[in-house]
Coordinates of C-alpha atoms in Angstrom, one line a residue:
M1 CA -13.7 0.8 -15.8
D2 CA -10.0 0.3 -15.6
F3 CA -8.2 -1.9 -18.1
G4 CA -5.1 -4.0 -17.7
L5 CA -2.8 -6.0 -20.0
V6 CA -1.5 -9.4 -18.9
L7 CA 1.6 -10.9 -20.5
Q8 CA 4.1 -13.7 -20.0
T9 CA 7.7 -12.6 -19.5
D10 CA 9.1 -14.4 -22.5
P11 CA 12.4 -13.1 -23.8
P12 CA 13.3 -10.6 -25.0
A13 CA 12.2 -8.5 -22.1
S14 CA 12.3 -5.5 -24.3
A15 CA 9.2 -6.8 -26.2
V16 CA 7.3 -7.0 -22.9
V17 CA 8.2 -3.4 -22.1
S18 CA 7.2 -2.3 -25.6
L19 CA 3.8 -3.9 -25.4
M20 CA 3.2 -2.3 -22.0
Q21 CA 4.1 1.1 -23.5
R22 CA 1.7 0.5 -26.4
A23 CA -1.0 -0.5 -23.9
E24 CA -0.5 2.7 -21.8
H25 CA -0.7 4.7 -25.0
N26 CA -4.1 3.0 -25.7
G27 CA -5.6 3.7 -22.3
F28 CA -4.6 0.7 -20.3
R29 CA -3.7 1.6 -16.6
Y30 CA -2.4 -1.7 -15.4
G31 CA 0.4 -4.0 -16.6
W32 CA 0.4 -7.5 -15.3
T33 CA 2.6 -10.5 -15.9
F34 CA 2.6 -14.2 -15.0
D35 CA 5.1 -15.1 -12.2
S36 CA 6.6 -18.6 -12.6
A37 CA 10.4 -18.5 -12.3
V38 CA 11.2 -21.7 -14.2
L39 CA 8.8 -21.1 -17.2
W40 CA 9.5 -17.4 -17.8
Q41 CA 12.0 -14.6 -17.0
E42 CA 11.9 -12.9 -13.6
P43 CA 9.1 -10.4 -13.7
F44 CA 10.2 -8.0 -11.0
V45 CA 13.3 -7.2 -12.9
I46 CA 11.2 -6.4 -16.0
Y47 CA 8.7 -4.3 -13.9
S48 CA 11.5 -1.8 -13.2
Q49 CA 11.9 -1.3 -17.0
I50 CA 8.1 -1.0 -17.5
L51 CA 7.8 1.6 -14.8
E52 CA 10.8 3.5 -16.2
H53 CA 9.3 3.5 -19.7
T54 CA 5.7 4.4 -18.8
Q55 CA 4.2 7.4 -17.1
Q56 CA 1.4 6.2 -14.9
M57 CA 1.0 2.5 -15.4
H58 CA 0.7 0.3 -12.3
V59 CA 2.4 -3.1 -12.5
G60 CA 2.2 -6.4 -10.6
P61 CA 2.1 -10.2 -10.9
M62 CA -1.0 -12.1 -11.9
V63 CA -0.2 -13.9 -9.7
T64 CA 2.7 -14.4 -7.3
N65 CA 2.5 -16.8 -4.3
P66 CA 3.8 -17.1 -0.8
G67 CA 6.2 -20.0 -1.6
T68 CA 8.5 -18.9 -4.4
R69 CA 10.2 -16.1 -2.4
T70 CA 10.4 -15.4 1.3
W71 CA 7.9 -12.8 2.3
E72 CA 10.3 -10.1 3.3
V73 CA 12.0 -10.4 -0.1
T74 CA 8.7 -10.0 -1.9
A75 CA 7.8 -7.1 0.3
S76 CA 11.2 -5.4 -0.1
T77 CA 11.0 -5.8 -3.9
F78 CA 7.7 -4.1 -4.1
A79 CA 8.7 -1.4 -1.7
T80 CA 11.9 -0.7 -3.7
L81 CA 10.0 -0.3 -6.9
N82 CA 7.5 2.0 -5.2
D83 CA 10.4 4.0 -3.8
M84 CA 12.0 4.4 -7.2
F85 CA 8.8 5.1 -9.2
G86 CA 6.1 6.2 -6.8
N87 CA 3.4 3.8 -5.5
R88 CA 2.7 2.1 -8.8
T89 CA 2.7 -1.5 -7.9
V90 CA 0.0 -4.0 -6.9
C91 CA 0.5 -7.5 -5.4
G92 CA -1.7 -10.0 -7.2
I93 CA -1.3 -13.3 -5.2
G94 CA -2.7 -16.8 -5.0
R95 CA -1.9 -20.3 -3.7
G96 CA 0.5 -20.9 -6.7
D97 CA -0.1 -23.1 -9.7
S98 CA 2.6 -23.3 -12.3
A99 CA 5.3 -21.7 -10.1
M100 CA 4.9 -24.3 -7.4
R101 CA 4.1 -27.4 -9.4
V102 CA 6.8 -27.0 -12.0
A103 CA 9.3 -26.8 -9.2
G104 CA 7.9 -30.0 -7.7
R105 CA 6.0 -28.3 -4.8
K106 CA 2.4 -28.3 -3.9
P107 CA 0.4 -25.0 -4.0
N108 CA 0.4 -23.2 -0.7
T109 CA -2.4 -23.6 1.9
L110 CA -5.0 -20.9 2.3
A111 CA -3.9 -20.4 5.9
R112 CA -0.3 -19.7 4.7
L113 CA -1.6 -17.4 1.9
G114 CA -3.8 -15.4 4.4
E115 CA -0.9 -14.9 6.7
A116 CA 1.4 -13.9 3.9
M117 CA -0.9 -11.3 2.5
G118 CA -0.9 -9.4 5.7
V119 CA 2.8 -9.7 6.3
I120 CA 3.8 -8.6 2.8
R121 CA 1.4 -5.6 2.9
D122 CA 2.6 -4.5 6.3
L123 CA 6.3 -4.8 5.5
A124 CA 6.0 -3.1 2.1
E125 CA 4.1 -0.2 3.8
G126 CA 6.7 0.2 6.5
R127 CA 5.0 -1.5 9.4
E128 CA 6.4 -4.3 11.6
A129 CA 5.4 -7.8 10.9
E130 CA 6.3 -11.3 12.1
V131 CA 8.0 -13.7 9.7
D132 CA 8.7 -17.2 11.0
G133 CA 8.4 -15.9 14.6
Q134 CA 10.8 -13.1 14.0
P135 CA 9.6 -9.4 14.2
L136 CA 10.8 -7.6 11.1
R137 CA 10.5 -4.1 9.6
L138 CA 11.9 -2.4 6.6
P139 CA 13.3 0.8 8.2
W140 CA 13.8 2.6 4.9
V141 CA 10.2 2.5 3.7
R142 CA 8.6 5.9 3.6
D143 CA 4.9 6.4 2.6
G144 CA 4.8 3.0 0.9
K145 CA 1.5 1.7 -0.4
L146 CA 0.9 -1.9 -1.6
P147 CA -2.7 -3.1 -2.4
V148 CA -2.9 -6.9 -2.2
W149 CA -5.4 -8.5 -4.6
M150 CA -6.1 -12.2 -4.2
A151 CA -7.0 -14.7 -7.0
A152 CA -9.7 -17.2 -6.0
Y153 CA -12.3 -19.6 -7.3
G154 CA -13.4 -21.9 -4.4
P155 CA -15.6 -21.1 -1.5
K156 CA -12.9 -20.9 1.2
A157 CA -10.6 -18.9 -1.0
L158 CA -13.4 -16.5 -1.9
A159 CA -14.1 -16.1 1.8
L160 CA -10.5 -15.4 2.6
T161 CA -10.4 -12.8 -0.2
G162 CA -13.3 -10.9 1.4
Q163 CA -11.8 -11.2 4.8
K164 CA -8.2 -10.0 4.1
A165 CA -7.5 -8.8 0.5
D166 CA -7.8 -5.3 -1.0
G167 CA -9.0 -6.7 -4.3
F168 CA -10.4 -9.8 -5.9
I169 CA -8.9 -11.3 -9.1
L170 CA -11.3 -13.6 -11.0
Q171 CA -9.6 -15.3 -13.9
L172 CA -12.6 -15.9 -16.1
A173 CA -15.2 -13.6 -17.7
D174 CA -18.4 -15.6 -17.4
P175 CA -21.1 -13.2 -16.1
Y176 CA -23.0 -15.9 -14.2
L177 CA -20.0 -17.1 -12.3
T178 CA -18.7 -13.5 -11.9
A179 CA -22.0 -12.5 -10.2
S180 CA -21.9 -15.5 -7.8
M181 CA -18.2 -15.1 -6.9
V182 CA -18.3 -11.4 -6.4
S183 CA -21.3 -11.8 -4.2
A184 CA -19.5 -14.4 -2.1
V185 CA -16.4 -12.1 -1.7
R186 CA -18.5 -9.1 -0.7
T187 CA -20.6 -11.2 1.8
A188 CA -17.4 -12.4 3.4
A189 CA -16.1 -8.9 3.6
S190 CA -19.3 -7.7 5.3
D191 CA -19.3 -10.6 7.7
A192 CA -15.7 -9.6 8.7
G193 CA -16.7 -6.1 9.4
R194 CA -15.2 -4.6 6.3
D195 CA -16.8 -2.4 3.7
P196 CA -17.5 -4.7 0.7
A197 CA -17.3 -1.7 -1.6
S198 CA -13.7 -1.1 -0.6
L199 CA -12.5 -4.2 -2.5
T200 CA -11.4 -3.7 -6.1
I201 CA -12.9 -6.4 -8.4
C202 CA -10.7 -7.4 -11.3
V203 CA -11.8 -9.9 -14.0
A204 CA -9.0 -11.3 -16.1
A205 CA -9.5 -13.3 -19.3
P206 CA -8.2 -13.6 -22.9
A207 CA -9.7 -11.1 -25.4
Y208 CA -9.5 -11.5 -29.2
V209 CA -11.1 -8.9 -31.5
S210 CA -12.1 -10.5 -34.8
D211 CA -15.0 -11.5 -36.9
D212 CA -13.4 -15.0 -37.4
L213 CA -14.8 -16.6 -34.2
A214 CA -13.4 -20.0 -35.0
H215 CA -9.8 -18.7 -35.2
A216 CA -10.3 -16.6 -32.1
R217 CA -11.5 -19.6 -30.1
E218 CA -8.5 -21.7 -31.1
Q219 CA -6.2 -18.9 -30.1
C220 CA -7.8 -18.7 -26.6
R221 CA -8.7 -22.3 -25.9
W222 CA -5.6 -22.6 -23.7
F223 CA -7.4 -20.5 -21.1
G224 CA -10.0 -23.1 -20.3
G225 CA -7.1 -25.5 -19.6
M226 CA -5.4 -23.1 -17.3
V227 CA -8.6 -22.5 -15.3
G228 CA -9.2 -26.3 -15.4
N229 CA -6.1 -26.8 -13.2
H230 CA -7.8 -24.8 -10.4
V231 CA -11.1 -26.4 -11.1
A232 CA -9.6 -29.9 -10.8
D233 CA -8.3 -28.9 -7.4
L234 CA -11.8 -27.9 -6.3
V235 CA -13.3 -31.1 -7.6
S236 CA -10.7 -33.1 -5.7
R237 CA -11.4 -31.1 -2.5
Y238 CA -15.2 -30.8 -2.7
G239 CA -16.4 -33.5 -5.1
E240 CA -17.8 -33.4 -8.6
H241 CA -21.4 -32.5 -7.5
S242 CA -20.8 -30.3 -4.4
D243 CA -23.2 -27.5 -3.5
L244 CA -20.2 -25.4 -2.7
V245 CA -18.8 -25.3 -6.2
P246 CA -21.2 -24.5 -9.1
E247 CA -21.6 -27.1 -11.9
A248 CA -21.3 -24.3 -14.4
L249 CA -17.6 -24.1 -13.4
T250 CA -16.8 -27.8 -13.0
S251 CA -18.7 -29.8 -15.6
Y252 CA -16.3 -29.2 -18.5
I253 CA -13.2 -30.8 -17.0
K254 CA -14.6 -34.4 -17.1
A255 CA -12.6 -35.1 -20.2
R256 CA -9.4 -33.6 -18.8
E257 CA -6.4 -35.9 -19.0
G258 CA -3.5 -34.2 -17.3
Y259 CA -1.7 -31.1 -18.1
D260 CA 1.8 -30.2 -19.5
Y261 CA 3.1 -27.0 -18.0
S262 CA 5.6 -26.5 -20.8
H263 CA 2.7 -25.2 -22.9
H264 CA 1.1 -23.3 -20.0
G265 CA -0.8 -20.2 -21.1
R266 CA 0.1 -20.6 -24.8
A267 CA -2.1 -20.7 -27.9
G268 CA -2.2 -24.2 -29.3
N269 CA -1.6 -25.9 -26.0
P270 CA -2.3 -29.6 -26.7
S271 CA -3.4 -30.2 -23.1
T272 CA -6.5 -28.1 -23.7
D273 CA -8.1 -30.0 -26.5
F274 CA -10.8 -31.1 -24.0
V275 CA -12.1 -27.5 -23.6
P276 CA -15.4 -27.1 -25.5
D277 CA -16.3 -24.0 -27.6
E278 CA -19.0 -23.1 -25.1
I279 CA -16.4 -22.7 -22.3
V280 CA -14.1 -20.6 -24.5
D281 CA -17.0 -18.3 -25.4
R282 CA -18.2 -18.0 -21.8
F283 CA -14.7 -17.5 -20.2
C284 CA -13.2 -15.2 -22.8
L285 CA -14.1 -12.1 -24.8
L286 CA -14.3 -13.0 -28.5
G287 CA -15.7 -11.5 -31.7
P288 CA -16.1 -8.0 -33.1
A289 CA -15.6 -5.0 -30.9
E290 CA -19.3 -4.7 -30.3
A291 CA -19.4 -8.1 -28.6
H292 CA -16.6 -7.1 -26.3
I293 CA -18.3 -3.9 -25.4
E294 CA -21.6 -5.6 -24.6
K295 CA -20.0 -8.2 -22.3
L296 CA -17.9 -5.6 -20.6
K297 CA -20.9 -3.5 -19.8
E298 CA -22.6 -6.6 -18.3
L299 CA -19.5 -7.2 -16.2
R300 CA -19.3 -3.6 -15.1
A301 CA -22.9 -3.8 -14.0
L302 CA -22.0 -6.7 -11.8
G303 CA -19.4 -4.5 -10.0
V304 CA -16.3 -5.3 -12.0
D305 CA -13.8 -2.4 -11.6
Q306 CA -11.1 -3.6 -14.0
F307 CA -10.9 -5.9 -17.0
A308 CA -7.4 -7.4 -17.5
V309 CA -6.7 -8.7 -21.0
Y310 CA -4.7 -11.9 -21.2
N311 CA -2.8 -11.2 -24.4
M312 CA -1.3 -14.6 -25.3
H313 CA -2.2 -15.2 -28.9
D314 CA -1.2 -14.2 -32.5
A315 CA -2.8 -10.7 -32.4
K316 CA -1.1 -9.0 -29.5
E317 CA -0.7 -5.5 -31.0
A318 CA -4.0 -5.6 -32.9
T319 CA -5.9 -6.4 -29.7
I320 CA -4.2 -3.6 -27.7
D321 CA -5.0 -1.2 -30.6
A322 CA -8.6 -2.3 -31.0
Y323 CA -9.2 -1.9 -27.3
G324 CA -7.6 1.6 -27.4
S325 CA -9.5 2.8 -30.4
E326 CA -12.9 1.2 -30.0
I327 CA -13.5 -0.6 -26.7
I328 CA -12.0 1.4 -23.9
P329 CA -13.6 4.7 -25.2
A330 CA -17.0 3.0 -25.4
L331 CA -16.7 2.0 -21.7
N332 CA -15.2 5.2 -20.4
G333 CA -16.2 7.8 -23.0

């Protein structure tokens, strides 16, 4: 199983780079960041420094979207990084939550997202693609490679992931929901004539290694609120009791009363008080190292190829070190 580290690009950027170096030293192979231009610093600038100061780590956004930047700019940025440092980038992409809403825009449609994934991949790998009716190609790209992994929860998004993406990003670590959603993605891939096994499955969630479960929950409760934004969209689209969206995902947002993006993805987010302990425990990895190892083995058995640690809490360095010394060796030893 691969391991990734997910950070927000809070200043100073040097601290983000340092944590990624620490992660690589501890056996993490992927370095991910949020991508929301108003809330945090520009990640692609920081990726160049992470790549410069690591040896083999792959980097990318978790996740970008088709609306913040034009598609040829996104493709050219990835391709430039790959040309400078080898093919060490991956494009995590979704409809757009904070990046779009904070700027007063709606998340992108799935149709637009599906088109963008193909265009960005083609351009970054040196092939011609059509952007707004105009055929384009990046003539300087040589031997470029850009895997495109899509973040999804709802049935239509899961189907699109299976049809068009190279990987699936699931931003929660509940084994029951993981099994259901991975199955949906693989079925869609098979129905589209693709090899389901060719898709990389990445589960991303907060991890906090500690015997103090109450404190760990409070440090990671924000995650239930972040997921709740996407769940609220699904409830709005499909209804509260739809057969298309499992109640195990939707039931906890009944007490949700809006969301303040100024606290997005941060421990102590007051907009996430509605998230019950049960959801924190299901969606995250908490407790002593043994509990993490047990849950990760369960996820691996469900076909998960990578676990990406959301590391937004008060024990960033300790979590990286605990994974490096105890958890990653137990999964890959």
